[in-house]
Amino acid sequence: MTVVQEQSSSSALEDFNALVKNLHKVIDTIASQVVATIGTRDPSLVSDKPSPPASSELLSAFRKFTKLSDEFSSYATSPSEHLTMIAGAFYESTALNVVSELGVADLIGKERVHVSWLAKEANVDQSRLRHVMRMLANRQVFRETEYGSDVFENNRMSSILLSSHEKNLKGFVGHWSDDGYRSADSTLKAFRPENANKSIFEVHHGMSLWDYFGRPEGAVARERGNRAMVGAEPILHGGLIYDYDWAKHGESATIVDVGAGMGGAAIELTRRFPKLRIIMQDKPEVIESATEFWKTNAPECLPRVAMVPHDFFSPQPSYTSLLPNPPKVYFLRFVLHDWFEDHCVEILKNIRDVIPKAEDGGRLYIAEILLDKDSDRFKHMVSAHMMNMTGALERTEGEFAEILRRSGFKIAKVHKNKGFISLIEAVAVPQVPEL
Ligand SMILES: C[S@@+](CC[C@H](N)C(=O)[O-])C[C@H]1O[C@@H](n2cnc3c(N)ncnc32)[C@H](O)[C@@H]1O
């Protein structure tokens, strides 16, 4: 055991001063960029207009700010208050789930409405609903016209709970604060050594998330999970689609989106690159929902998309005999973070068997959150959610390098872009290691 030396008060002060200096720096960047770049963003948060895309500099300043301000708040609160806030964070989470399930944002629409009317329409207790609405308004979700007025309206945050919003966050909220919340109840039990190879979800439900999704009683959760990936699009893709030139593989190249889900990424890609083709692979029931989703939301792109039921643990189709232009590019977004390392290797080896050589244009792209020393609360929460639902975690670049090495690939480049996800570009190495 190492004995930790107590930090001297002068070095603690130095740390604090450095933190304040860094915070000032990012606040200055944000302030000047907000004025210069997104001057139209309504600072009162009342507007329901989508925010214009922010610059990389601004997004990176926002990320730094969240991390530094969290650190700063630990100086500003007592340890007991700090821990209480962490212990009680689930109250905000459940409050959000309640308003999402009740459809409060839809009921409010563009009006200003009294909580008594809301409670009547939603058939719930008025004083409890008021309490929840006020707690959320205090966290900038909904706005009470004046404290104590009991009159609420939607704002920029609550507007993404509107069902009419193509990328509404209702699925995400349910997936995290209902399905995730429930199985998180078994966290401590899952930490026992006998459960090391199971996700918390599996310990709780006695079956994996994917098996649960495939059963009739898991249909609601599956739909939420699928919709979560679409709703999370604005948070997650950041620069994935816009900062990277996907057309460099050829204007009408074909990309195989492995474990594509509803095609959250594929929709954006086909919209942005009007000749690009995508082969979307996923489980049959997901492909069925995805087809319906595309018919409603992106019918104009559908002719360039092939929806293919495919289990990524079975050999990849080679497509060579089927297409004049067989695919050279394989893409996995938020797939590997669902799986333990050995499973990831299995999935990637199946791709390795069919992907063209690097010199012939073969490329594997993995879009995932990469953990590093700058990772903030958001990234750690996503990682905790993965540990809960699927057993895996978010990974570092080094951990991906090892998974790729074992699968017969190597990293060619890591593209950092706006937003949370990084894009790992990998190429096949001639020899797959025997492991
Ligand atoms: C976290 S979601 C990511 C979806 C999509 N790539 C995205 O970023 O929106 C993981 C996806 O893997 C799919 N999946 C799980 N097991 C699979 C399997 N054995 N074969 C194919 N897809 C699978 C799930 O159905 C789900 O759509």
CSV table of C-alpha atoms and ligand atoms in Angstrom, one decimal:
chain,number,residue,atom,x,y,z
A,1,MET,CA,0.0,0.0,0.0
A,2,THR,CA,1.3,3.5,-0.9
A,3,VAL,CA,1.1,6.2,1.8
A,4,VAL,CA,-0.3,9.3,0.2
A,5,GLN,CA,1.5,12.5,1.2
A,6,GLU,CA,-0.8,15.3,2.2
A,7,GLN,CA,-0.7,18.1,-0.3
A,8,SER,CA,1.0,21.2,1.1
A,9,SER,CA,-1.2,24.3,1.4
A,10,SER,CA,1.0,26.3,-1.0
A,11,SER,CA,0.8,23.7,-3.8
A,12,ALA,CA,-3.0,23.3,-3.2
A,13,LEU,CA,-3.3,27.1,-3.7
A,14,GLU,CA,-1.2,26.9,-6.8
A,15,ASP,CA,-3.6,24.2,-8.2
A,16,PHE,CA,-6.6,26.3,-7.3
A,17,ASN,CA,-5.1,29.4,-9.0
A,18,ALA,CA,-4.3,27.4,-12.1
A,19,LEU,CA,-7.9,26.1,-12.2
A,20,VAL,CA,-9.3,29.7,-11.9
A,21,LYS,CA,-6.9,30.9,-14.6
A,22,ASN,CA,-8.0,28.1,-17.0
A,23,LEU,CA,-11.6,28.7,-16.3
A,24,HIS,CA,-11.2,32.4,-17.1
A,25,LYS,CA,-9.6,31.5,-20.3
A,26,VAL,CA,-12.3,29.2,-21.5
A,27,ILE,CA,-15.1,31.6,-20.3
A,28,ASP,CA,-13.4,34.3,-22.4
A,29,THR,CA,-13.3,32.0,-25.4
A,30,ILE,CA,-16.9,31.0,-25.0
A,31,ALA,CA,-18.1,34.6,-24.4
A,32,SER,CA,-16.3,36.0,-27.5
A,33,GLN,CA,-17.3,33.0,-29.7
A,34,VAL,CA,-20.9,33.1,-28.6
A,35,VAL,CA,-21.1,36.8,-29.7
A,36,ALA,CA,-19.1,36.2,-32.9
A,37,THR,CA,-20.3,32.8,-34.0
A,38,ILE,CA,-23.7,32.1,-32.5
A,39,GLY,CA,-24.9,35.6,-31.7
A,40,THR,CA,-28.5,34.5,-32.4
A,41,ARG,CA,-28.5,31.9,-29.7
A,42,ASP,CA,-31.0,33.0,-27.2
A,43,PRO,CA,-29.2,33.4,-23.9
A,44,SER,CA,-32.5,33.1,-21.9
A,45,LEU,CA,-32.8,29.6,-23.4
A,46,VAL,CA,-36.4,30.4,-24.3
A,47,SER,CA,-36.0,29.9,-28.0
A,48,ASP,CA,-36.9,26.5,-29.5
A,49,LYS,CA,-34.9,27.2,-32.6
A,50,PRO,CA,-32.0,24.7,-33.1
A,51,SER,CA,-28.6,26.2,-32.3
A,52,PRO,CA,-26.5,27.0,-35.3
A,53,PRO,CA,-23.5,24.7,-35.6
A,54,ALA,CA,-20.8,25.9,-33.3
A,55,SER,CA,-17.1,26.2,-34.3
A,56,SER,CA,-14.6,23.5,-33.1
A,57,GLU,CA,-13.0,26.1,-30.9
A,58,LEU,CA,-16.3,26.9,-29.2
A,59,LEU,CA,-17.2,23.2,-28.8
A,60,SER,CA,-13.9,22.4,-27.3
A,61,ALA,CA,-14.2,25.5,-25.0
A,62,PHE,CA,-17.6,24.2,-23.9
A,63,ARG,CA,-16.2,20.8,-23.1
A,64,LYS,CA,-13.3,22.2,-21.1
A,65,PHE,CA,-15.7,24.5,-19.3
A,66,THR,CA,-17.9,21.6,-18.2
A,67,LYS,CA,-14.9,19.8,-16.8
A,68,LEU,CA,-13.3,22.8,-15.1
A,69,SER,CA,-16.6,24.1,-13.7
A,70,ASP,CA,-17.3,20.7,-12.1
A,71,GLU,CA,-13.9,20.8,-10.5
A,72,PHE,CA,-14.5,24.4,-9.4
A,73,SER,CA,-17.8,23.6,-7.8
A,74,SER,CA,-16.0,21.0,-5.6
A,75,TYR,CA,-14.2,24.0,-4.1
A,76,ALA,CA,-17.4,26.0,-3.8
A,77,THR,CA,-19.4,23.3,-1.9
A,78,SER,CA,-18.7,21.4,1.2
A,79,PRO,CA,-17.9,17.7,0.9
A,80,SER,CA,-21.2,16.7,2.4
A,81,GLU,CA,-23.2,18.9,0.0
A,82,HIS,CA,-21.1,17.7,-2.9
A,83,LEU,CA,-21.7,14.0,-2.1
A,84,THR,CA,-25.4,14.7,-1.4
A,85,MET,CA,-25.7,16.1,-4.9
A,86,ILE,CA,-24.1,13.0,-6.4
A,87,ALA,CA,-26.3,10.7,-4.3
A,88,GLY,CA,-29.4,12.5,-5.3
A,89,ALA,CA,-28.7,13.0,-8.9
A,90,PHE,CA,-31.3,10.2,-9.7
A,91,TYR,CA,-34.1,12.5,-8.5
A,92,GLU,CA,-33.4,14.8,-11.5
A,93,SER,CA,-33.2,11.8,-13.7
A,94,THR,CA,-36.5,10.3,-12.6
A,95,ALA,CA,-38.2,13.8,-12.8
A,96,LEU,CA,-37.0,14.0,-16.4
A,97,ASN,CA,-38.4,10.6,-17.1
A,98,VAL,CA,-41.8,11.5,-15.6
A,99,VAL,CA,-42.3,14.6,-17.7
A,100,SER,CA,-41.1,12.7,-20.8
A,101,GLU,CA,-43.5,9.8,-20.2
A,102,LEU,CA,-46.4,12.2,-19.5
A,103,GLY,CA,-45.7,14.1,-22.7
A,104,VAL,CA,-45.5,17.4,-20.8
A,105,ALA,CA,-43.6,19.1,-23.5
A,106,ASP,CA,-46.3,18.1,-26.1
A,107,LEU,CA,-49.0,19.3,-23.8
A,108,ILE,CA,-47.4,22.7,-23.4
A,109,GLY,CA,-46.5,23.0,-27.1
A,110,LYS,CA,-46.1,26.7,-27.9
A,111,GLU,CA,-48.3,28.0,-25.1
A,112,ARG,CA,-47.7,29.1,-21.6
A,113,VAL,CA,-49.8,26.8,-19.4
A,114,HIS,CA,-50.7,26.6,-15.7
A,115,VAL,CA,-49.6,23.5,-13.9
A,116,SER,CA,-53.2,22.8,-12.8
A,117,TRP,CA,-54.2,22.4,-16.4
A,118,LEU,CA,-51.2,20.3,-17.1
A,119,ALA,CA,-51.9,18.0,-14.1
A,120,LYS,CA,-55.6,17.6,-15.3
A,121,GLU,CA,-54.6,16.8,-18.8
A,122,ALA,CA,-51.9,14.3,-17.7
A,123,ASN,CA,-54.1,12.9,-15.0
A,124,VAL,CA,-51.5,13.3,-12.2
A,125,ASP,CA,-51.3,15.0,-8.8
A,126,GLN,CA,-50.8,18.8,-9.3
A,127,SER,CA,-48.5,19.5,-6.3
A,128,ARG,CA,-46.2,16.7,-7.3
A,129,LEU,CA,-46.1,17.8,-10.9
A,130,ARG,CA,-45.4,21.4,-9.8
A,131,HIS,CA,-42.5,20.1,-7.7
A,132,VAL,CA,-41.0,18.2,-10.6
A,133,MET,CA,-41.5,21.0,-13.1
A,134,ARG,CA,-39.8,23.5,-10.7
A,135,MET,CA,-36.9,21.2,-10.1
A,136,LEU,CA,-36.4,20.8,-13.8
A,137,ALA,CA,-36.9,24.5,-14.5
A,138,ASN,CA,-34.1,25.1,-12.0
A,139,ARG,CA,-31.9,23.0,-14.3
A,140,GLN,CA,-33.0,25.0,-17.4
A,141,VAL,CA,-35.5,22.4,-18.6
A,142,PHE,CA,-38.8,24.2,-19.1
A,143,ARG,CA,-39.2,27.7,-17.9
A,144,GLU,CA,-41.5,29.0,-15.2
A,145,THR,CA,-42.6,32.5,-16.4
A,146,GLU,CA,-41.9,33.8,-13.0
A,147,TYR,CA,-41.0,31.9,-9.9
A,148,GLY,CA,-44.2,30.9,-8.1
A,149,SER,CA,-46.5,31.7,-11.1
A,150,ASP,CA,-47.0,28.0,-11.7
A,151,VAL,CA,-47.1,28.9,-15.4
A,152,PHE,CA,-44.6,26.9,-17.5
A,153,GLU,CA,-43.5,27.1,-21.1
A,154,ASN,CA,-41.1,25.1,-23.3
A,155,ASN,CA,-37.6,26.3,-23.8
A,156,ARG,CA,-34.6,25.2,-25.9
A,157,MET,CA,-34.0,22.3,-23.6
A,158,SER,CA,-37.5,21.0,-23.1
A,159,SER,CA,-38.3,21.4,-26.8
A,160,ILE,CA,-36.3,18.3,-27.7
A,161,LEU,CA,-38.9,16.3,-25.7
A,162,LEU,CA,-41.5,17.2,-28.3
A,163,SER,CA,-42.7,14.1,-30.1
A,164,SER,CA,-42.8,16.2,-33.3
A,165,HIS,CA,-39.0,16.7,-33.2
A,166,GLU,CA,-37.4,14.3,-35.6
A,167,LYS,CA,-34.5,13.8,-33.2
A,168,ASN,CA,-36.4,14.1,-30.0
A,169,LEU,CA,-34.7,12.8,-26.9
A,170,LYS,CA,-37.7,10.8,-25.5
A,171,GLY,CA,-36.2,7.5,-26.4
A,172,PHE,CA,-32.9,8.4,-24.9
A,173,VAL,CA,-34.5,9.6,-21.7
A,174,GLY,CA,-36.5,6.4,-21.3
A,175,HIS,CA,-33.5,4.2,-22.2
A,176,TRP,CA,-31.3,5.9,-19.5
A,177,SER,CA,-33.6,7.0,-16.8
A,178,ASP,CA,-36.1,4.2,-16.9
A,179,ASP,CA,-34.5,1.0,-18.4
A,180,GLY,CA,-31.0,2.0,-17.3
A,181,TYR,CA,-32.2,3.2,-13.9
A,182,ARG,CA,-34.0,-0.1,-13.2
A,183,SER,CA,-31.1,-2.4,-13.9
A,184,ALA,CA,-28.6,-0.1,-12.2
A,185,ASP,CA,-30.3,-1.3,-9.1
A,186,SER,CA,-28.2,-4.5,-9.4
A,187,THR,CA,-24.8,-2.6,-9.7
A,188,LEU,CA,-23.3,-3.7,-6.4
A,189,LYS,CA,-24.4,-7.3,-7.0
A,190,ALA,CA,-22.8,-7.2,-10.4
A,191,PHE,CA,-19.5,-6.1,-8.9
A,192,ARG,CA,-19.1,-9.5,-7.1
A,193,PRO,CA,-16.4,-11.7,-8.7
A,194,GLU,CA,-18.9,-14.4,-9.8
A,195,ASN,CA,-20.7,-11.9,-12.0
A,196,ALA,CA,-17.5,-10.5,-13.7
A,197,ASN,CA,-18.5,-11.7,-17.2
A,198,LYS,CA,-22.0,-10.4,-17.0
A,199,SER,CA,-23.4,-6.9,-17.6
A,200,ILE,CA,-25.3,-5.3,-14.7
A,201,PHE,CA,-28.4,-5.6,-16.9
A,202,GLU,CA,-27.8,-9.3,-17.3
A,203,VAL,CA,-27.4,-9.7,-13.5
A,204,HIS,CA,-30.7,-7.8,-13.0
A,205,HIS,CA,-32.8,-9.4,-15.8
A,206,GLY,CA,-31.1,-12.8,-16.1
A,207,MET,CA,-30.5,-12.2,-19.8
A,208,SER,CA,-28.4,-9.9,-22.0
A,209,LEU,CA,-29.8,-6.6,-23.3
A,210,TRP,CA,-29.8,-8.0,-26.8
A,211,ASP,CA,-31.8,-11.1,-25.8
A,212,TYR,CA,-34.2,-8.9,-23.9
A,213,PHE,CA,-34.6,-6.7,-26.9
A,214,GLY,CA,-35.6,-9.7,-29.0
A,215,ARG,CA,-38.4,-10.8,-26.6
A,216,PRO,CA,-42.0,-9.4,-26.7
A,217,GLU,CA,-41.6,-7.9,-23.2
A,218,GLY,CA,-38.5,-6.1,-24.4
A,219,ALA,CA,-40.1,-4.5,-27.4
A,220,VAL,CA,-40.7,-1.1,-25.7
A,221,ALA,CA,-37.1,-1.0,-24.4
A,222,ARG,CA,-35.8,-2.0,-27.9
A,223,GLU,CA,-37.7,0.8,-29.6
A,224,ARG,CA,-36.5,3.3,-27.0
A,225,GLY,CA,-32.9,2.1,-27.4
A,226,ASN,CA,-33.2,2.5,-31.2
A,227,ARG,CA,-34.8,5.9,-30.9
A,228,ALA,CA,-32.1,6.9,-28.3
A,229,MET,CA,-29.4,6.5,-31.0
A,230,VAL,CA,-31.3,8.8,-33.3
A,231,GLY,CA,-32.1,11.4,-30.6
A,232,ALA,CA,-28.5,11.4,-29.5
A,233,GLU,CA,-27.4,12.3,-32.9
A,234,PRO,CA,-27.0,16.0,-32.4
A,235,ILE,CA,-25.1,15.4,-29.1
A,236,LEU,CA,-23.0,12.6,-30.5
A,237,HIS,CA,-22.1,13.0,-34.1
A,238,GLY,CA,-20.6,16.4,-33.8
A,239,GLY,CA,-18.1,16.6,-36.5
A,240,LEU,CA,-18.2,12.9,-37.4
A,241,ILE,CA,-20.3,13.6,-40.5
A,242,TYR,CA,-19.3,17.2,-41.2
A,243,ASP,CA,-15.6,17.4,-40.3
A,244,TYR,CA,-14.6,14.3,-42.3
A,245,ASP,CA,-14.6,14.0,-46.1
A,246,TRP,CA,-16.4,10.8,-46.6
A,247,ALA,CA,-16.5,11.4,-50.3
A,248,LYS,CA,-12.7,10.9,-50.5
A,249,HIS,CA,-13.5,7.2,-51.0
A,250,GLY,CA,-15.3,8.1,-54.2
A,251,GLU,CA,-18.5,10.1,-54.6
A,252,SER,CA,-20.6,7.0,-55.0
A,253,ALA,CA,-18.6,4.7,-52.8
A,254,THR,CA,-20.5,2.1,-50.7
A,255,ILE,CA,-20.1,2.1,-46.9
A,256,VAL,CA,-21.1,-0.9,-44.9
A,257,ASP,CA,-22.6,0.3,-41.6
A,258,VAL,CA,-22.2,-2.6,-39.3
A,259,GLY,CA,-24.7,-2.7,-36.4
A,260,ALA,CA,-26.3,0.4,-38.0
A,261,GLY,CA,-29.3,0.6,-35.7
A,262,MET,CA,-31.9,2.9,-37.1
A,263,GLY,CA,-29.2,4.5,-39.2
A,264,GLY,CA,-28.7,7.7,-37.2
A,265,ALA,CA,-25.3,8.1,-38.8
A,266,ALA,CA,-26.4,6.8,-42.2
A,267,ILE,CA,-29.2,9.3,-42.6
A,268,GLU,CA,-26.8,12.2,-42.0
A,269,LEU,CA,-24.2,10.7,-44.4
A,270,THR,CA,-26.6,10.1,-47.2
A,271,ARG,CA,-28.1,13.6,-46.8
A,272,ARG,CA,-24.7,15.2,-46.8
A,273,PHE,CA,-23.1,13.1,-49.6
A,274,PRO,CA,-25.9,12.8,-52.3
A,275,LYS,CA,-24.3,9.9,-54.2
A,276,LEU,CA,-22.9,7.8,-51.3
A,277,ARG,CA,-24.4,4.3,-50.8
A,278,ILE,CA,-24.8,2.6,-47.5
A,279,ILE,CA,-25.4,-1.0,-46.7
A,280,MET,CA,-27.0,-1.0,-43.3
A,281,GLN,CA,-26.6,-4.3,-41.3
A,282,ASP,CA,-28.3,-5.1,-38.1
A,283,LYS,CA,-30.5,-7.7,-36.4
A,284,PRO,CA,-33.7,-8.5,-38.4
A,285,GLU,CA,-36.1,-6.8,-35.9
A,286,VAL,CA,-34.0,-3.6,-36.0
A,287,ILE,CA,-33.8,-3.6,-39.7
A,288,GLU,CA,-37.5,-3.8,-39.8
A,289,SER,CA,-38.0,-0.8,-37.6
A,290,ALA,CA,-35.2,1.1,-39.4
A,291,THR,CA,-37.0,0.5,-42.8
A,292,GLU,CA,-40.2,2.1,-41.4
A,293,PHE,CA,-38.2,4.9,-39.8
A,294,TRP,CA,-36.5,5.8,-43.1
A,295,LYS,CA,-39.7,5.6,-45.1
A,296,THR,CA,-41.1,8.4,-42.8
A,297,ASN,CA,-37.9,10.4,-42.2
A,298,ALA,CA,-35.6,10.1,-45.2
A,299,PRO,CA,-37.6,8.5,-48.1
A,300,GLU,CA,-35.5,10.5,-50.6
A,301,CYS,CA,-32.3,8.7,-49.4
A,302,LEU,CA,-33.8,5.3,-49.2
A,303,PRO,CA,-32.9,4.3,-52.8
A,304,ARG,CA,-29.2,4.5,-51.9
A,305,VAL,CA,-29.5,2.4,-48.9
A,306,ALA,CA,-29.7,-1.4,-48.6
A,307,MET,CA,-31.1,-2.7,-45.4
A,308,VAL,CA,-29.6,-6.1,-44.6
A,309,PRO,CA,-30.4,-8.3,-41.7
A,310,HIS,CA,-27.0,-9.6,-40.6
A,311,ASP,CA,-25.5,-11.0,-37.4
A,312,PHE,CA,-22.1,-9.5,-37.0
A,313,PHE,CA,-20.8,-12.6,-35.2
A,314,SER,CA,-21.3,-14.6,-38.4
A,315,PRO,CA,-19.0,-14.2,-41.5
A,316,GLN,CA,-19.5,-11.0,-43.4
A,317,PRO,CA,-21.0,-11.3,-46.9
A,318,SER,CA,-18.3,-10.6,-49.4
A,319,TYR,CA,-20.7,-8.7,-51.7
A,320,THR,CA,-18.2,-9.1,-54.6
A,321,SER,CA,-20.6,-11.2,-56.6
A,322,LEU,CA,-23.6,-9.0,-55.8
A,323,LEU,CA,-22.4,-5.5,-56.6
A,324,PRO,CA,-20.5,-3.9,-59.5
A,325,ASN,CA,-18.6,-1.8,-56.9
A,326,PRO,CA,-18.1,-3.9,-53.8
A,327,PRO,CA,-17.6,-2.0,-50.6
A,328,LYS,CA,-14.2,-1.1,-49.4
A,329,VAL,CA,-15.2,0.9,-46.4
A,330,TYR,CA,-16.6,-0.6,-43.2
A,331,PHE,CA,-18.0,1.6,-40.4
A,332,LEU,CA,-19.0,0.9,-36.8
A,333,ARG,CA,-20.4,3.5,-34.7
A,334,PHE,CA,-21.1,2.8,-31.0
A,335,VAL,CA,-21.0,-0.9,-31.6
A,336,LEU,CA,-17.7,-2.0,-30.0
A,337,HIS,CA,-18.5,-0.1,-26.8
A,338,ASP,CA,-21.3,-2.7,-26.3
A,339,TRP,CA,-19.0,-5.7,-26.2
A,340,PHE,CA,-16.2,-7.2,-24.1
A,341,GLU,CA,-12.8,-7.3,-25.8
A,342,ASP,CA,-13.0,-10.9,-27.1
A,343,HIS,CA,-16.4,-10.2,-28.7
A,344,CYS,CA,-15.0,-7.1,-30.4
A,345,VAL,CA,-12.2,-9.1,-31.9
A,346,GLU,CA,-14.7,-11.6,-33.2
A,347,ILE,CA,-16.8,-8.9,-34.9
A,348,LEU,CA,-13.7,-7.2,-36.4
A,349,LYS,CA,-12.1,-10.5,-37.6
A,350,ASN,CA,-15.3,-11.1,-39.6
A,351,ILE,CA,-14.7,-7.8,-41.3
A,352,ARG,CA,-11.0,-8.4,-41.7
A,353,ASP,CA,-11.8,-11.5,-43.7
A,354,VAL,CA,-13.5,-9.5,-46.5
A,355,ILE,CA,-12.1,-6.0,-46.3
A,356,PRO,CA,-9.8,-5.0,-49.2
A,357,LYS,CA,-6.1,-4.4,-48.6
A,358,ALA,CA,-5.1,-0.8,-47.5
A,359,GLU,CA,-3.4,-0.2,-50.8
A,360,ASP,CA,-6.7,-1.1,-52.6
A,361,GLY,CA,-8.6,1.4,-50.5
A,362,GLY,CA,-9.8,-0.9,-47.7
A,363,ARG,CA,-10.7,1.2,-44.6
A,364,LEU,CA,-12.3,0.4,-41.3
A,365,TYR,CA,-13.8,3.3,-39.3
A,366,ILE,CA,-14.6,3.0,-35.7
A,367,ALA,CA,-16.6,5.9,-34.2
A,368,GLU,CA,-16.5,5.9,-30.5
A,369,ILE,CA,-15.9,8.0,-27.5
A,370,LEU,CA,-12.2,7.9,-26.5
A,371,LEU,CA,-11.4,8.2,-22.9
A,372,ASP,CA,-8.5,10.3,-21.8
A,373,LYS,CA,-7.4,12.6,-19.0
A,374,ASP,CA,-9.7,15.4,-20.3
A,375,SER,CA,-12.8,13.2,-20.3
A,376,ASP,CA,-15.6,15.0,-18.6
A,377,ARG,CA,-18.7,13.9,-16.7
A,378,PHE,CA,-20.7,13.2,-19.8
A,379,LYS,CA,-18.1,10.8,-21.2
A,380,HIS,CA,-17.8,9.0,-17.8
A,381,MET,CA,-21.6,8.8,-17.6
A,382,VAL,CA,-21.9,7.2,-21.1
A,383,SER,CA,-19.2,4.8,-20.0
A,384,ALA,CA,-21.2,3.9,-16.8
A,385,HIS,CA,-24.3,3.4,-18.9
A,386,MET,CA,-22.4,0.9,-21.2
A,387,MET,CA,-21.1,-0.9,-18.1
A,388,ASN,CA,-24.7,-1.2,-16.9
A,389,MET,CA,-26.4,-2.2,-20.1
A,390,THR,CA,-23.9,-4.3,-22.0
A,391,GLY,CA,-21.0,-4.8,-19.6
A,392,ALA,CA,-18.4,-3.1,-21.7
A,393,LEU,CA,-17.0,0.4,-21.1
A,394,GLU,CA,-15.8,3.3,-23.2
A,395,ARG,CA,-12.1,2.8,-24.1
A,396,THR,CA,-8.9,4.6,-24.5
A,397,GLU,CA,-7.0,4.8,-27.8
A,398,GLY,CA,-4.5,2.3,-26.5
A,399,GLU,CA,-7.2,-0.2,-25.7
A,400,PHE,CA,-8.6,0.1,-29.2
A,401,ALA,CA,-5.2,-0.3,-30.7
A,402,GLU,CA,-4.9,-3.6,-28.8
A,403,ILE,CA,-8.3,-4.8,-30.0
A,404,LEU,CA,-7.4,-3.9,-33.6
A,405,ARG,CA,-4.0,-5.6,-33.3
A,406,ARG,CA,-5.7,-8.8,-32.2
A,407,SER,CA,-8.1,-8.6,-35.1
A,408,GLY,CA,-5.5,-8.1,-37.8
A,409,PHE,CA,-5.8,-4.3,-38.2
A,410,LYS,CA,-3.7,-1.3,-37.2
A,411,ILE,CA,-4.7,2.3,-36.5
A,412,ALA,CA,-3.8,4.5,-39.5
A,413,LYS,CA,-5.1,7.7,-37.9
A,414,VAL,CA,-7.3,9.0,-35.1
A,415,HIS,CA,-9.5,11.9,-36.4
A,416,LYS,CA,-10.5,14.1,-33.5
A,417,ASN,CA,-13.5,16.2,-34.5
A,418,LYS,CA,-16.1,18.4,-32.9
A,419,GLY,CA,-18.3,16.7,-30.4
A,420,PHE,CA,-17.8,13.7,-28.3
A,421,ILE,CA,-16.8,11.0,-30.8
A,422,SER,CA,-13.5,10.3,-32.3
A,423,LEU,CA,-13.1,8.5,-35.6
A,424,ILE,CA,-10.5,5.7,-35.7
A,425,GLU,CA,-9.3,4.9,-39.2
A,426,ALA,CA,-7.8,1.5,-39.4
A,427,VAL,CA,-6.3,-0.7,-42.2
A,428,ALA,CA,-5.8,-4.4,-42.4
A,429,VAL,CA,-2.3,-5.7,-41.7
A,430,PRO,CA,-1.2,-8.7,-43.9
A,431,GLN,CA,-1.2,-11.2,-41.1
A,432,VAL,CA,-3.9,-11.8,-38.5
A,433,PRO,CA,-2.2,-12.8,-35.3
A,434,GLU,CA,-2.9,-16.3,-34.0
A,435,LEU,CA,-4.5,-15.7,-30.6
B,1,LIG,C1,-25.5,1.2,-29.6
B,1,LIG,S1,-26.3,0.6,-31.1
B,1,LIG,C2,-25.5,1.6,-32.3
B,1,LIG,C3,-26.4,1.8,-33.5
B,1,LIG,C4,-25.7,2.6,-34.6
B,1,LIG,N1,-24.4,2.1,-35.1
B,1,LIG,C5,-25.7,4.1,-34.2
B,1,LIG,O1,-24.6,4.6,-34.0
B,1,LIG,O2,-26.7,4.7,-34.2
B,1,LIG,C6,-25.6,-1.0,-31.3
B,1,LIG,C7,-26.3,-1.7,-32.4
B,1,LIG,O3,-25.7,-3.0,-32.6
B,1,LIG,C8,-26.8,-3.9,-33.0
B,1,LIG,N2,-26.4,-5.3,-32.7
B,1,LIG,C9,-26.3,-5.9,-31.5
B,1,LIG,N3,-26.0,-7.2,-31.7
B,1,LIG,C10,-25.9,-7.4,-33.0
B,1,LIG,C11,-25.5,-8.6,-33.8
B,1,LIG,N4,-25.2,-9.7,-33.2
B,1,LIG,N5,-25.5,-8.4,-35.1
B,1,LIG,C12,-25.8,-7.2,-35.7
B,1,LIG,N6,-26.1,-6.1,-35.0
B,1,LIG,C13,-26.2,-6.2,-33.7
B,1,LIG,C14,-28.0,-3.4,-32.1
B,1,LIG,O4,-29.2,-3.9,-32.6
B,1,LIG,C15,-27.8,-1.9,-32.2
B,1,LIG,O5,-28.5,-1.4,-33.3
